[in-house]
Amino acid sequence: MNAKLDSTVTTRPVTRATFDEVLVPTYAPAQMVPVRAAGLDLWDQNGKHYLDFTSGIAVASLGHCNPVLVEALTRQANTLWHLGNGYTNEPVLRLALALTEATFADRAFFCNSGAEANEAALKLARKVAHAKFGDKKPRIVSCLNSFHGRTLFTVSVGGQAKYTEGFEPLPPSIDHIPYNDIEAAKAAIGDDVCAVIVEPVQGEGGVMPGNPEYLKTLRELCDKVGAVLIFDEVQCGMGRTGSLFAYQGYGVTPDILTSAKALGNGYPIGAMLTTEELAKHLAVGTHGTTYGGNPLAATVALTVLETINQPAFLARVKEASEKLIVKLEGLVRDFPQMFSAVRGAGLLLGLVVAEPFKGRSKDIQRAAEAQGLMILIAGMDVVRLAPALIVSDAQIDEADRIIRLAIAELTKAA
């Protein structure tokens, strides 16, 4: 093979077919290829316009190409890009100060993704248990239908067998219980448990909000047995529920919180937040990452945090949520053969597919996309909507209009 790069390779046309030719087939992306976006508006290679109610799976919460974030990133790109972890930098110090002042946490660890944030949280929990109890407290309790990342450790902790099949043997001492089941939690969380990890609102598992009493019980059980309570707020955090983090709305404080996705609005960054008492167990050399907390990522994340963590901004999220829920409830009322319920929190909402359309959430997603609306699924029986937090009333109305068009076409085809 000629080692010299073909001079045309970076300029020749690429299409959706190129994905099938050169990328590892871990995804099955849509046939259209986005090329440009601003706010909630997006255009594909053919110039077709779409209204984006996915925000990159709850990532671009301030919209695509947000000008305030573009300015912050550009400024930092002309200042300092990267340092090895033998050095610190001003942006990451400012970000850590801002996050700890805004939350229960005393300490922050930065990485590149939600999976890495959860990996750090789980490693910390095991480290703490080992330091205090030796090998007597290794067990981790998670929930069925949860999702915590794609590393071997986090995918094993996640409660969906479809993501672990073929990757055995899996890490041991991990158990799964039904979500929102208090009696199952009481039965599972014993003295040998080092950590309980839970999403306050399950995203991939069907847009399922946690019952307040359930989350409170997890807190009490962890306190009783000396286990660490981890809240995975990778998808539901950073303002999406109408609070900066969902735990603040529930009034239940974890020992460790993980964040990513919207923290960087699309620039890769993750964070693990925890207390002084726990953080001391990750001493020098026990954990790390090359890119975690680099100046570019930290600058963007700080700007995102400063924008979202404002009373007026969070109040608007709640207002937009109420308006979108009304529209979705209208769809349930008008199309009972397709949808049976609305669930979720804030601007992370799900339409539960009714019995006649069971297993066809992907069909609904494709029908909406054909009409110019990008939406998500959460399994085969839930349509998920996670628009940018800056969504307008007019855009909510437009999404409702397009979904109704999509339903008409879908039912006509059926």
Short mmCIF file of C-alpha atoms in Angstrom, two decimals:
data_model
loop_
_atom_site.label_atom_id
_atom_site.label_comp_id
_atom_site.label_asym_id
_atom_site.label_seq_id
_atom_site.Cartn_x
_atom_site.Cartn_y
_atom_site.Cartn_z
CA MET A 1 0.00 0.00 0.00
CA ASN A 2 1.33 3.41 -0.93
CA ALA A 3 1.96 5.34 2.28
CA LYS A 4 1.57 8.66 0.49
CA LEU A 5 -1.92 10.10 0.87
CA ASP A 6 -3.80 10.41 -2.41
CA SER A 7 -4.03 14.14 -3.00
CA THR A 8 -7.73 13.87 -3.90
CA VAL A 9 -8.90 11.84 -0.91
CA THR A 10 -9.82 14.81 1.27
CA THR A 11 -11.74 16.62 -1.47
CA ARG A 12 -13.55 13.88 -3.37
CA PRO A 13 -17.33 13.69 -2.80
CA VAL A 14 -18.62 11.59 0.09
CA THR A 15 -22.16 10.27 0.60
CA ARG A 16 -24.07 8.04 3.00
CA ALA A 17 -22.70 5.09 0.97
CA THR A 18 -19.18 6.11 2.04
CA PHE A 19 -20.12 5.19 5.61
CA ASP A 20 -20.79 1.61 4.53
CA GLU A 21 -17.46 1.49 2.73
CA VAL A 22 -15.00 2.85 5.28
CA LEU A 23 -16.49 2.99 8.79
CA VAL A 24 -16.82 0.15 11.28
CA PRO A 25 -20.53 -0.77 11.15
CA THR A 26 -21.36 0.03 14.78
CA TYR A 27 -24.15 2.41 13.73
CA ALA A 28 -26.98 2.46 11.21
CA PRO A 29 -27.24 6.19 10.48
CA ALA A 30 -30.03 7.86 8.56
CA GLN A 31 -29.72 8.05 4.79
CA MET A 32 -29.49 11.83 4.79
CA VAL A 33 -26.15 13.45 5.69
CA PRO A 34 -26.31 16.72 7.66
CA VAL A 35 -23.88 19.40 6.51
CA ARG A 36 -24.92 22.62 8.23
CA ALA A 37 -26.93 23.69 11.27
CA ALA A 38 -27.82 26.69 13.41
CA GLY A 39 -29.96 26.63 16.52
CA LEU A 40 -32.56 23.91 15.93
CA ASP A 41 -32.37 24.22 12.14
CA LEU A 42 -30.36 21.74 10.08
CA TRP A 43 -29.74 21.14 6.37
CA ASP A 44 -28.57 18.00 4.59
CA GLN A 45 -26.39 17.48 1.51
CA ASN A 46 -29.39 18.07 -0.75
CA GLY A 47 -30.31 21.35 0.92
CA LYS A 48 -33.38 19.90 2.65
CA HIS A 49 -34.27 21.63 5.92
CA TYR A 50 -35.00 19.76 9.16
CA LEU A 51 -36.21 20.84 12.59
CA ASP A 52 -33.90 19.08 15.05
CA PHE A 53 -35.67 17.75 18.15
CA THR A 54 -32.77 15.42 19.01
CA SER A 55 -30.05 17.97 19.87
CA GLY A 56 -27.53 15.24 19.14
CA ILE A 57 -29.13 12.95 21.79
CA ALA A 58 -29.55 15.68 24.42
CA VAL A 59 -26.14 17.19 23.70
CA ALA A 60 -26.54 20.50 21.82
CA SER A 61 -28.79 22.01 24.49
CA LEU A 62 -27.90 25.56 23.46
CA GLY A 63 -28.44 24.72 19.80
CA HIS A 64 -26.11 24.08 16.91
CA CYS A 65 -23.28 26.57 16.33
CA ASN A 66 -24.38 28.75 19.25
CA PRO A 67 -22.61 32.07 18.61
CA VAL A 68 -21.63 32.59 22.25
CA LEU A 69 -19.98 29.16 22.32
CA VAL A 70 -18.35 29.70 18.93
CA GLU A 71 -16.80 32.93 20.23
CA ALA A 72 -15.55 31.28 23.43
CA LEU A 73 -14.05 28.32 21.55
CA THR A 74 -12.43 30.56 18.94
CA ARG A 75 -10.90 32.76 21.62
CA GLN A 76 -9.45 29.76 23.45
CA ALA A 77 -8.27 28.14 20.20
CA ASN A 78 -6.12 31.21 19.65
CA THR A 79 -4.75 31.05 23.20
CA LEU A 80 -3.95 27.51 24.43
CA TRP A 81 -5.09 24.13 23.13
CA HIS A 82 -3.65 21.32 25.18
CA LEU A 83 -1.29 20.44 28.00
CA GLY A 84 -0.27 17.08 29.41
CA ASN A 85 -1.70 16.21 32.81
CA GLY A 86 1.59 17.20 34.42
CA TYR A 87 0.19 20.73 34.18
CA THR A 88 -3.10 22.40 34.96
CA ASN A 89 -4.74 25.31 33.15
CA GLU A 90 -6.89 28.31 33.96
CA PRO A 91 -10.08 27.26 32.09
CA VAL A 92 -10.32 23.91 33.87
CA LEU A 93 -9.74 25.54 37.25
CA ARG A 94 -12.54 28.02 36.57
CA LEU A 95 -14.85 25.23 35.40
CA ALA A 96 -14.15 23.14 38.51
CA LEU A 97 -14.83 26.13 40.76
CA ALA A 98 -18.10 26.89 38.95
CA LEU A 99 -19.37 23.29 39.10
CA THR A 100 -18.51 22.76 42.74
CA GLU A 101 -20.09 26.07 43.73
CA ALA A 102 -23.26 25.16 41.80
CA THR A 103 -23.62 21.65 43.27
CA PHE A 104 -23.11 19.52 46.38
CA ALA A 105 -19.61 18.59 45.20
CA ASP A 106 -16.23 19.65 46.53
CA ARG A 107 -14.11 18.07 43.81
CA ALA A 108 -14.28 17.46 40.06
CA PHE A 109 -12.58 15.04 37.69
CA PHE A 110 -12.76 15.79 33.96
CA CYS A 111 -12.66 13.33 31.08
CA ASN A 112 -14.04 13.05 27.54
CA SER A 113 -17.43 11.32 27.71
CA GLY A 114 -20.23 10.02 29.86
CA ALA A 115 -18.82 6.52 29.74
CA GLU A 116 -15.51 7.76 31.11
CA ALA A 117 -17.26 9.81 33.79
CA ASN A 118 -19.17 6.72 34.91
CA GLU A 119 -16.03 4.59 34.70
CA ALA A 120 -14.32 7.05 37.04
CA ALA A 121 -17.31 7.05 39.40
CA LEU A 122 -17.44 3.26 39.58
CA LYS A 123 -13.68 2.95 40.03
CA LEU A 124 -13.84 5.51 42.83
CA ALA A 125 -16.63 3.58 44.55
CA ARG A 126 -14.63 0.36 44.42
CA LYS A 127 -11.50 2.19 45.59
CA VAL A 128 -13.29 3.66 48.59
CA ALA A 129 -14.79 0.29 49.55
CA HIS A 130 -11.44 -1.45 49.23
CA ALA A 131 -9.72 1.17 51.38
CA LYS A 132 -12.35 0.88 54.12
CA PHE A 133 -13.41 -2.77 53.97
CA GLY A 134 -10.84 -4.68 51.95
CA ASP A 135 -12.46 -7.28 49.66
CA LYS A 136 -15.71 -7.51 51.63
CA LYS A 137 -17.70 -4.88 49.72
CA PRO A 138 -17.25 -5.27 45.93
CA ARG A 139 -20.85 -5.42 44.67
CA ILE A 140 -22.43 -2.76 42.43
CA VAL A 141 -26.20 -2.46 42.09
CA SER A 142 -27.70 -0.92 38.97
CA CYS A 143 -31.12 -0.90 37.31
CA LEU A 144 -32.56 -2.92 34.49
CA ASN A 145 -32.91 -0.90 31.28
CA SER A 146 -30.27 1.55 32.46
CA PHE A 147 -27.48 2.88 30.27
CA HIS A 148 -24.14 4.07 31.62
CA GLY A 149 -21.74 3.89 28.67
CA ARG A 150 -19.99 1.53 26.28
CA THR A 151 -16.77 0.56 28.02
CA LEU A 152 -16.75 -3.05 29.16
CA PHE A 153 -17.22 -1.96 32.78
CA THR A 154 -20.00 0.57 32.15
CA VAL A 155 -21.86 -1.57 29.64
CA SER A 156 -21.84 -4.38 32.20
CA VAL A 157 -23.24 -2.05 34.84
CA GLY A 158 -25.91 -0.89 32.38
CA GLY A 159 -28.97 -3.10 32.60
CA GLN A 160 -29.50 -4.02 28.95
CA ALA A 161 -28.31 -7.45 27.87
CA LYS A 162 -28.30 -6.53 24.19
CA TYR A 163 -25.24 -4.36 24.79
CA THR A 164 -23.22 -7.06 26.56
CA GLU A 165 -23.93 -10.09 24.39
CA GLY A 166 -20.73 -11.39 22.81
CA PHE A 167 -18.43 -9.46 25.12
CA GLU A 168 -18.32 -12.03 27.92
CA PRO A 169 -16.81 -12.72 30.38
CA LEU A 170 -18.12 -9.57 32.03
CA PRO A 171 -16.77 -7.92 35.17
CA PRO A 172 -18.20 -9.70 38.24
CA SER A 173 -20.13 -8.50 41.29
CA ILE A 174 -22.70 -6.44 39.37
CA ASP A 175 -26.43 -6.93 39.95
CA HIS A 176 -29.49 -5.34 38.34
CA ILE A 177 -32.86 -4.55 39.85
CA PRO A 178 -36.11 -3.18 38.37
CA TYR A 179 -36.22 0.62 38.16
CA ASN A 180 -38.54 2.36 40.63
CA ASP A 181 -39.03 -0.89 42.59
CA ILE A 182 -38.45 -0.05 46.26
CA GLU A 183 -38.84 -3.61 47.56
CA ALA A 184 -36.33 -4.92 45.02
CA ALA A 185 -33.88 -2.23 46.13
CA LYS A 186 -34.30 -3.20 49.77
CA ALA A 187 -33.66 -6.84 48.93
CA ALA A 188 -30.59 -6.16 46.79
CA ILE A 189 -28.70 -3.46 48.69
CA GLY A 190 -26.84 -5.26 51.48
CA ASP A 191 -23.62 -4.88 53.41
CA ASP A 192 -21.50 -6.18 50.51
CA VAL A 193 -22.61 -3.34 48.18
CA CYS A 194 -20.04 -0.64 47.45
CA ALA A 195 -22.17 1.43 45.07
CA VAL A 196 -25.66 1.99 43.72
CA ILE A 197 -25.79 3.77 40.37
CA VAL A 198 -29.02 5.18 38.98
CA GLU A 199 -30.29 7.63 36.36
CA PRO A 200 -32.75 10.07 37.98
CA VAL A 201 -34.49 9.93 34.60
CA GLN A 202 -33.75 6.91 32.42
CA GLY A 203 -33.07 8.01 28.86
CA GLU A 204 -32.17 5.04 26.67
CA GLY A 205 -34.32 2.83 28.88
CA GLY A 206 -37.55 4.43 27.71
CA VAL A 207 -37.60 8.01 29.07
CA MET A 208 -38.65 6.86 32.52
CA PRO A 209 -38.57 9.39 35.39
CA GLY A 210 -37.47 8.21 38.79
CA ASN A 211 -40.10 8.06 41.50
CA PRO A 212 -39.09 10.58 44.23
CA GLU A 213 -39.75 8.03 46.98
CA TYR A 214 -37.62 5.47 45.15
CA LEU A 215 -34.63 7.78 44.87
CA LYS A 216 -35.05 8.81 48.51
CA THR A 217 -35.09 5.14 49.52
CA LEU A 218 -31.87 4.49 47.57
CA ARG A 219 -30.25 7.32 49.51
CA GLU A 220 -31.40 5.85 52.83
CA LEU A 221 -30.28 2.33 51.92
CA CYS A 222 -26.84 3.53 50.84
CA ASP A 223 -26.45 5.42 54.09
CA LYS A 224 -27.52 2.33 56.04
CA VAL A 225 -25.00 -0.06 54.46
CA GLY A 226 -22.18 2.41 53.80
CA ALA A 227 -22.50 2.33 50.01
CA VAL A 228 -21.84 5.17 47.60
CA LEU A 229 -24.85 6.57 45.72
CA ILE A 230 -24.04 7.57 42.14
CA PHE A 231 -26.41 9.64 40.02
CA ASP A 232 -25.78 9.32 36.30
CA GLU A 233 -26.95 12.68 34.94
CA VAL A 234 -25.20 12.37 31.60
CA GLN A 235 -28.49 12.72 29.69
CA CYS A 236 -30.88 14.31 32.20
CA GLY A 237 -28.47 16.90 33.65
CA MET A 238 -27.35 20.39 32.61
CA GLY A 239 -30.78 21.98 32.77
CA ARG A 240 -32.76 19.40 30.82
CA THR A 241 -35.26 18.74 33.64
CA GLY A 242 -35.61 22.42 34.54
CA SER A 243 -33.01 22.25 37.33
CA LEU A 244 -29.29 22.49 36.66
CA PHE A 245 -29.12 18.85 37.71
CA ALA A 246 -32.09 16.57 38.27
CA TYR A 247 -31.06 15.69 41.83
CA GLN A 248 -31.76 19.29 42.83
CA GLY A 249 -35.38 18.97 41.72
CA TYR A 250 -35.78 15.69 43.59
CA GLY A 251 -34.14 16.92 46.79
CA VAL A 252 -31.99 13.78 46.98
CA THR A 253 -28.23 14.35 47.04
CA PRO A 254 -25.87 11.69 45.68
CA ASP A 255 -22.27 11.06 46.73
CA ILE A 256 -21.07 11.12 43.12
CA LEU A 257 -22.65 12.72 40.06
CA THR A 258 -21.64 12.22 36.46
CA SER A 259 -22.18 14.68 33.63
CA ALA A 260 -21.28 14.86 29.93
CA LYS A 261 -23.36 15.34 26.75
CA ALA A 262 -24.80 18.87 27.21
CA LEU A 263 -21.89 19.92 29.42
CA GLY A 264 -19.90 20.65 26.26
CA ASN A 265 -22.83 21.23 23.85
CA GLY A 266 -21.09 18.90 21.41
CA TYR A 267 -17.47 19.51 22.37
CA PRO A 268 -16.37 16.24 24.03
CA ILE A 269 -16.14 16.55 27.81
CA GLY A 270 -17.31 14.57 30.82
CA ALA A 271 -17.18 15.26 34.53
CA MET A 272 -17.36 13.28 37.74
CA LEU A 273 -18.34 15.39 40.73
CA THR A 274 -17.90 14.17 44.30
CA THR A 275 -17.14 15.07 47.89
CA GLU A 276 -13.83 15.83 49.55
CA GLU A 277 -14.10 12.67 51.64
CA LEU A 278 -14.44 10.39 48.63
CA ALA A 279 -12.13 12.27 46.27
CA LYS A 280 -9.09 11.73 48.48
CA HIS A 281 -9.12 8.04 47.57
CA LEU A 282 -8.17 8.83 43.97
CA ALA A 283 -4.62 9.87 44.85
CA VAL A 284 -1.90 10.74 42.35
CA GLY A 285 -1.50 7.97 39.78
CA THR A 286 -4.69 6.04 40.58
CA HIS A 287 -6.69 7.34 37.63
CA GLY A 288 -6.26 9.67 34.69
CA THR A 289 -6.89 10.58 31.06
CA THR A 290 -4.84 12.38 28.43
CA TYR A 291 -7.42 14.86 27.18
CA GLY A 292 -9.56 15.30 30.29
CA GLY A 293 -10.05 18.94 31.21
CA ASN A 294 -8.10 20.39 28.32
CA PRO A 295 -8.44 24.17 27.88
CA LEU A 296 -10.65 24.00 24.78
CA ALA A 297 -13.22 21.67 26.36
CA ALA A 298 -13.16 23.45 29.69
CA THR A 299 -13.73 26.85 28.07
CA VAL A 300 -16.77 25.64 26.15
CA ALA A 301 -18.19 23.82 29.17
CA LEU A 302 -17.81 26.85 31.43
CA THR A 303 -19.65 29.00 28.90
CA VAL A 304 -22.42 26.40 28.68
CA LEU A 305 -22.70 26.26 32.47
CA GLU A 306 -22.82 30.04 32.81
CA THR A 307 -25.57 30.23 30.20
CA ILE A 308 -27.78 27.44 31.54
CA ASN A 309 -27.39 28.04 35.28
CA GLN A 310 -29.54 31.16 35.33
CA PRO A 311 -33.00 31.32 36.98
CA ALA A 312 -34.65 32.82 33.92
CA PHE A 313 -33.13 30.22 31.57
CA LEU A 314 -34.21 27.29 33.75
CA ALA A 315 -37.67 28.79 34.20
CA ARG A 316 -38.02 28.93 30.42
CA VAL A 317 -37.06 25.24 30.18
CA LYS A 318 -39.95 24.41 32.50
CA GLU A 319 -42.29 26.62 30.50
CA ALA A 320 -41.24 25.03 27.20
CA SER A 321 -41.64 21.59 28.77
CA GLU A 322 -45.21 22.36 29.76
CA LYS A 323 -46.03 23.56 26.25
CA LEU A 324 -44.47 20.51 24.62
CA ILE A 325 -46.23 18.14 27.01
CA VAL A 326 -49.58 19.70 26.10
CA LYS A 327 -48.82 19.07 22.42
CA LEU A 328 -47.75 15.48 23.06
CA GLU A 329 -50.81 14.80 25.18
CA GLY A 330 -52.84 16.08 22.24
CA LEU A 331 -51.19 13.47 20.03
CA VAL A 332 -52.08 10.74 22.53
CA ARG A 333 -55.67 11.97 22.62
CA ASP A 334 -56.01 12.31 18.84
CA PHE A 335 -54.10 9.16 17.85
CA PRO A 336 -54.81 6.52 20.53
CA GLN A 337 -54.04 3.78 18.04
CA MET A 338 -50.44 5.04 17.88
CA PHE A 339 -49.61 6.54 21.29
CA SER A 340 -50.73 5.57 24.78
CA ALA A 341 -48.93 7.97 27.14
CA VAL A 342 -46.46 10.80 27.60
CA ARG A 343 -43.68 10.47 30.16
CA GLY A 344 -40.36 12.02 31.10
CA ALA A 345 -39.26 15.29 32.66
CA GLY A 346 -38.43 18.75 31.43
CA LEU A 347 -37.36 18.61 27.80
CA LEU A 348 -36.55 14.90 27.90
CA LEU A 349 -39.91 13.43 26.93
CA GLY A 350 -41.22 10.19 25.50
CA LEU A 351 -44.31 9.15 23.58
CA VAL A 352 -45.16 5.56 24.51
CA VAL A 353 -46.24 3.60 21.45
CA ALA A 354 -49.70 2.05 21.69
CA GLU A 355 -50.38 -1.65 21.18
CA PRO A 356 -51.28 -1.51 17.45
CA PHE A 357 -47.88 0.06 16.71
CA LYS A 358 -45.79 -1.85 19.28
CA GLY A 359 -42.22 -2.33 18.11
CA ARG A 360 -42.53 0.41 15.47
CA SER A 361 -40.98 3.48 17.10
CA LYS A 362 -38.32 3.43 14.37
CA ASP A 363 -41.01 3.63 11.70
CA ILE A 364 -42.47 6.70 13.40
CA GLN A 365 -39.02 8.27 13.60
CA ARG A 366 -38.41 7.69 9.89
CA ALA A 367 -41.83 9.05 8.95
CA ALA A 368 -41.15 12.24 10.92
CA GLU A 369 -37.72 12.62 9.33
CA ALA A 370 -39.25 12.29 5.87
CA GLN A 371 -41.46 15.27 6.73
CA GLY A 372 -38.50 17.30 8.05
CA LEU A 373 -38.45 16.59 11.80
CA MET A 374 -35.58 14.82 13.56
CA ILE A 375 -36.65 12.84 16.63
CA LEU A 376 -35.22 9.93 18.61
CA ILE A 377 -36.34 6.56 19.85
CA ALA A 378 -35.76 4.94 23.25
CA GLY A 379 -36.17 1.29 22.46
CA MET A 380 -38.72 0.01 19.97
CA ASP A 381 -41.76 1.21 21.91
CA VAL A 382 -40.95 4.83 22.81
CA VAL A 383 -40.45 7.90 20.63
CA ARG A 384 -38.09 10.30 22.39
CA LEU A 385 -37.95 14.07 22.04
CA ALA A 386 -34.97 16.03 23.38
CA PRO A 387 -34.92 19.43 21.67
CA ALA A 388 -32.39 22.09 22.50
CA LEU A 389 -33.32 23.94 25.67
CA ILE A 390 -33.64 27.14 23.62
CA VAL A 391 -36.60 25.71 21.68
CA SER A 392 -39.24 28.35 20.92
CA ASP A 393 -43.02 28.07 21.16
CA ALA A 394 -43.20 28.36 17.37
CA GLN A 395 -40.80 25.42 16.97
CA ILE A 396 -42.88 23.35 19.39
CA ASP A 397 -45.96 24.12 17.28
CA GLU A 398 -44.05 23.20 14.12
CA ALA A 399 -42.90 19.88 15.58
CA ASP A 400 -46.50 19.04 16.47
CA ARG A 401 -47.62 19.90 12.94
CA ILE A 402 -44.94 17.72 11.36
CA ILE A 403 -45.60 14.74 13.63
CA ARG A 404 -49.26 14.89 12.65
CA LEU A 405 -48.28 14.88 8.97
CA ALA A 406 -45.99 11.92 9.60
CA ILE A 407 -48.75 10.02 11.37
CA ALA A 408 -51.11 10.65 8.47
CA GLU A 409 -48.58 9.26 5.99
CA LEU A 410 -47.75 6.31 8.22
CA THR A 411 -51.37 5.32 8.78
CA LYS A 412 -52.10 5.77 5.10
CA ALA A 413 -49.27 3.37 4.25
CA ALA A 414 -50.57 0.87 6.80
#
